[in-house]
Structures are given as C-alpha cells and as structure tokens.
C-alpha cells in the first residue's frame, strides 16, 4: 500500500510540476525578497523540488526531496534528467518559451512543464502561470540565485484516509 501511495505521489507531483517549472532568480544574499518582474525575466532550470512536511518512503525513512524520490522508480532518472535540463524562458511581455532537455522525448509529454502559449504575471509575491485554461498561482521568493515557487495542496499521501496539507516548492536556477 505504501508503494502505491509513493507511485501516486510521483504521478501527482509530476502533474503539479507541469506549470511549476517556470521561473527562477537569485539576488545576492540569503534573505528572501519579493521578486521583481525584471528579476524573473530570463532563462531558468529546475534545480530542486521539495515537499514539506517530509513523506515516508514506505520503509520508515522520510524525504522532502521529490527529485530523489522520482529517481527510485523505473524511468524516473530520465524524467528527472528531462526536468533538470529543460530551459524555461520568462520573456518580457509575459510570454513563456522553452527548450526541452536532451533526455526529454515524446513519451514524456505529460511531464514536460512547458506548453505553447503559456503566459506569466507577477503581482507582489504571487506568480500566476496560465497555460490554456489552466491557471496556477504560486508564492514566489528570491534568495541569492534561486527563485522558489511554492504552493499548498491537501492530499492523502500516507494512505490513512485523511488529507494532509503539503507545501510543494520548485527551486529554479538562472541559466
């Protein structure tokens, strides 16, 4: 049952990663600051994907590193390589473009976080990404060279029949 929950987590997190792929920026220092539109503009790569609180791997060990969790499953290394080598560009004027990494292939279309004609808008700390009819809003913070996009979701990842609230954070690094 724990293995099924981990597989379900992986599938759900990959779906969540689709729109979260998008921006990253670091200003100097360790202090999180409200990002500016000009700080978000540019090209970025995913450098981390975390969940808080940590989740049980089904063997008593816990992790908050979803990329490491993905690698534990068949084909997961290729998915992680695809995600971490794809370049996403936040263009001025609110358009998102990108270039798929070398490990991406057509069978990974469901995990590709870039869709044609996606747009972005920053309002304070809220980064809104729109892809077709899908609208995702994330809390964006900047620390050094990293932009972190966070969202909260309620999900029953431990299989106890109760939804718990998790914070997912996509970390991106400027290319």
Coordinates of C-alpha atoms in Angstrom, one line a residue:
X1 CA 0.0 0.0 0.0
X2 CA 2.9 2.4 0.8
X3 CA 4.4 1.6 -2.6
X4 CA 1.1 2.5 -4.3
X5 CA 1.0 5.8 -2.3
X6 CA 4.5 6.6 -3.4
X7 CA 3.6 5.9 -7.1
X8 CA 0.5 8.1 -6.7
X9 CA 2.6 10.8 -5.1
X10 CA 5.1 10.7 -8.0
X11 CA 2.3 10.9 -10.6
X12 CA 0.6 13.7 -8.7
X13 CA 3.8 15.7 -8.2
X14 CA 4.7 15.4 -11.8
X15 CA 1.4 16.8 -12.8
X16 CA 1.9 19.6 -10.3
X17 CA 5.4 20.2 -11.8
X18 CA 3.9 20.9 -15.2
X19 CA 3.0 24.5 -14.5
X20 CA 5.5 25.0 -11.7
X21 CA 8.5 24.5 -14.0
X22 CA 8.7 28.1 -14.8
X23 CA 10.8 30.7 -13.0
X24 CA 14.0 31.2 -11.0
X25 CA 16.1 34.0 -9.9
X26 CA 18.6 34.8 -7.2
X27 CA 19.6 38.2 -5.9
X28 CA 22.7 38.3 -3.7
X29 CA 22.4 37.3 0.0
X30 CA 20.4 34.7 1.8
X31 CA 17.4 36.8 2.6
X32 CA 14.2 36.0 0.7
X33 CA 12.9 39.1 -1.1
X34 CA 9.8 39.9 -3.2
X35 CA 10.9 39.3 -6.8
X36 CA 10.6 42.0 -9.4
X37 CA 9.4 41.3 -12.9
X38 CA 12.8 42.1 -14.3
X39 CA 14.3 39.5 -11.8
X40 CA 12.0 36.8 -13.1
X41 CA 12.7 37.5 -16.8
X42 CA 15.3 35.3 -18.3
X43 CA 16.1 31.6 -18.7
X44 CA 16.0 29.1 -15.9
X45 CA 16.3 25.4 -15.0
X46 CA 14.8 23.3 -12.2
X47 CA 17.4 22.7 -9.5
X48 CA 15.2 21.2 -6.8
X49 CA 11.7 20.1 -6.0
X50 CA 10.7 19.7 -2.3
X51 CA 7.7 18.8 -0.2
X52 CA 7.1 19.8 3.4
X53 CA 6.4 18.0 5.6
X54 CA 8.7 15.1 4.5
X55 CA 6.9 12.0 3.3
X56 CA 7.5 8.4 4.4
X57 CA 9.1 6.3 1.7
X58 CA 7.3 3.2 3.0
X59 CA 10.4 1.8 4.8
X60 CA 10.4 4.2 7.8
X61 CA 12.7 6.7 6.1
X62 CA 11.4 10.1 5.2
X63 CA 12.4 12.6 2.5
X64 CA 11.4 16.0 1.3
X65 CA 13.4 15.7 -2.0
X66 CA 10.9 14.7 -4.7
X67 CA 13.5 14.6 -7.4
X68 CA 15.4 11.9 -5.5
X69 CA 12.1 10.0 -5.0
X70 CA 11.4 10.1 -8.7
X71 CA 14.8 8.5 -9.4
X72 CA 13.8 5.5 -7.3
X73 CA 11.2 4.4 -9.9
X74 CA 11.6 2.8 -13.3
X75 CA 12.3 5.6 -15.8
X76 CA 12.5 8.2 -13.1
X77 CA 16.1 9.1 -13.8
X78 CA 15.2 10.1 -17.4
X79 CA 12.2 12.1 -16.1
X80 CA 14.5 14.0 -13.6
X81 CA 17.1 14.5 -16.3
X82 CA 14.4 15.9 -18.6
X83 CA 13.1 18.2 -16.0
X84 CA 16.5 19.5 -14.8
X85 CA 17.9 20.1 -18.3
X86 CA 14.9 21.8 -19.9
X87 CA 15.4 25.6 -20.1
X88 CA 12.4 27.8 -19.5
X89 CA 12.5 31.4 -20.5
X90 CA 10.3 34.1 -19.0
X91 CA 10.2 36.7 -21.7
X92 CA 9.3 40.4 -21.2
X93 CA 5.7 40.9 -22.1
X94 CA 4.6 37.8 -20.1
X95 CA 5.2 35.0 -22.6
X96 CA 6.9 31.7 -21.6
X97 CA 9.1 29.8 -24.1
X98 CA 11.4 26.9 -23.6
X99 CA 13.8 24.3 -24.9
X100 CA 13.4 20.7 -23.9
X101 CA 16.4 19.0 -22.4
X102 CA 18.3 16.2 -24.3
X103 CA 16.7 13.4 -22.2
X104 CA 13.1 14.6 -23.0
X105 CA 11.2 12.6 -25.6
X106 CA 7.6 12.5 -26.9
X107 CA 6.6 9.8 -24.3
X108 CA 7.4 12.4 -21.6
X109 CA 4.9 15.0 -22.9
X110 CA 2.9 14.5 -19.8
X111 CA 5.8 15.6 -17.6
X112 CA 7.0 18.4 -19.8
X113 CA 6.3 21.6 -17.8
X114 CA 6.2 23.8 -20.9
X115 CA 3.2 24.3 -23.0
X116 CA 3.0 26.5 -26.1
X117 CA 1.4 29.9 -25.5
X118 CA 1.9 29.9 -21.7
X119 CA 1.9 33.3 -20.0
X120 CA 3.1 34.6 -16.7
X121 CA 2.4 37.6 -14.5
X122 CA 3.9 38.7 -11.2
X123 CA 1.9 40.6 -8.7
X124 CA 3.9 41.1 -5.5
X125 CA 4.9 37.6 -4.4
X126 CA 2.2 35.9 -6.5
X127 CA 3.4 34.4 -9.8
X128 CA 0.5 33.4 -12.0
X129 CA 1.2 31.0 -14.9
X130 CA -1.6 30.4 -17.4
X131 CA -1.5 27.6 -19.9
X132 CA -4.6 27.3 -21.9
X133 CA -7.4 27.2 -19.4
X134 CA -5.1 26.1 -16.5
X135 CA -4.2 28.8 -14.1
X136 CA -1.7 28.2 -11.4
X137 CA -0.7 30.7 -8.7
X138 CA 2.5 30.4 -6.7
X139 CA 4.2 32.3 -3.9
X140 CA 7.5 33.4 -5.4
X141 CA 10.6 34.3 -3.3
X142 CA 14.1 35.2 -4.3
X143 CA 17.2 34.2 -2.4
X144 CA 20.6 34.5 -4.0
X145 CA 20.5 32.9 -7.4
X146 CA 17.3 30.9 -6.8
X147 CA 13.7 31.6 -7.4
X148 CA 11.4 29.4 -5.3
X149 CA 7.8 28.8 -6.4
X150 CA 5.6 27.3 -3.6
X151 CA 2.0 26.1 -3.4
X152 CA 0.0 24.2 -0.8
X153 CA -2.1 21.2 -1.6
X154 CA -4.2 18.9 0.5
X155 CA -3.6 15.2 -0.3
X156 CA -3.7 11.8 1.4
X157 CA -0.2 10.8 0.6
X158 CA 0.2 8.5 3.6
X159 CA -2.9 6.4 2.8
X160 CA -4.6 7.0 6.2
X161 CA -7.8 8.3 4.6
X162 CA -7.2 11.9 5.7
X163 CA -6.0 14.7 3.6
X164 CA -2.9 16.5 5.0
X165 CA -1.6 19.9 3.8
X166 CA 1.7 19.8 2.0
X167 CA 3.8 22.7 0.6
X168 CA 5.5 21.9 -2.7
X169 CA 8.4 24.1 -3.6
X170 CA 10.0 24.2 -7.1
X171 CA 13.5 25.7 -7.0
X172 CA 14.9 27.2 -10.2
X173 CA 18.3 28.5 -11.0
X174 CA 19.1 31.1 -13.7
X175 CA 21.0 29.8 -16.7

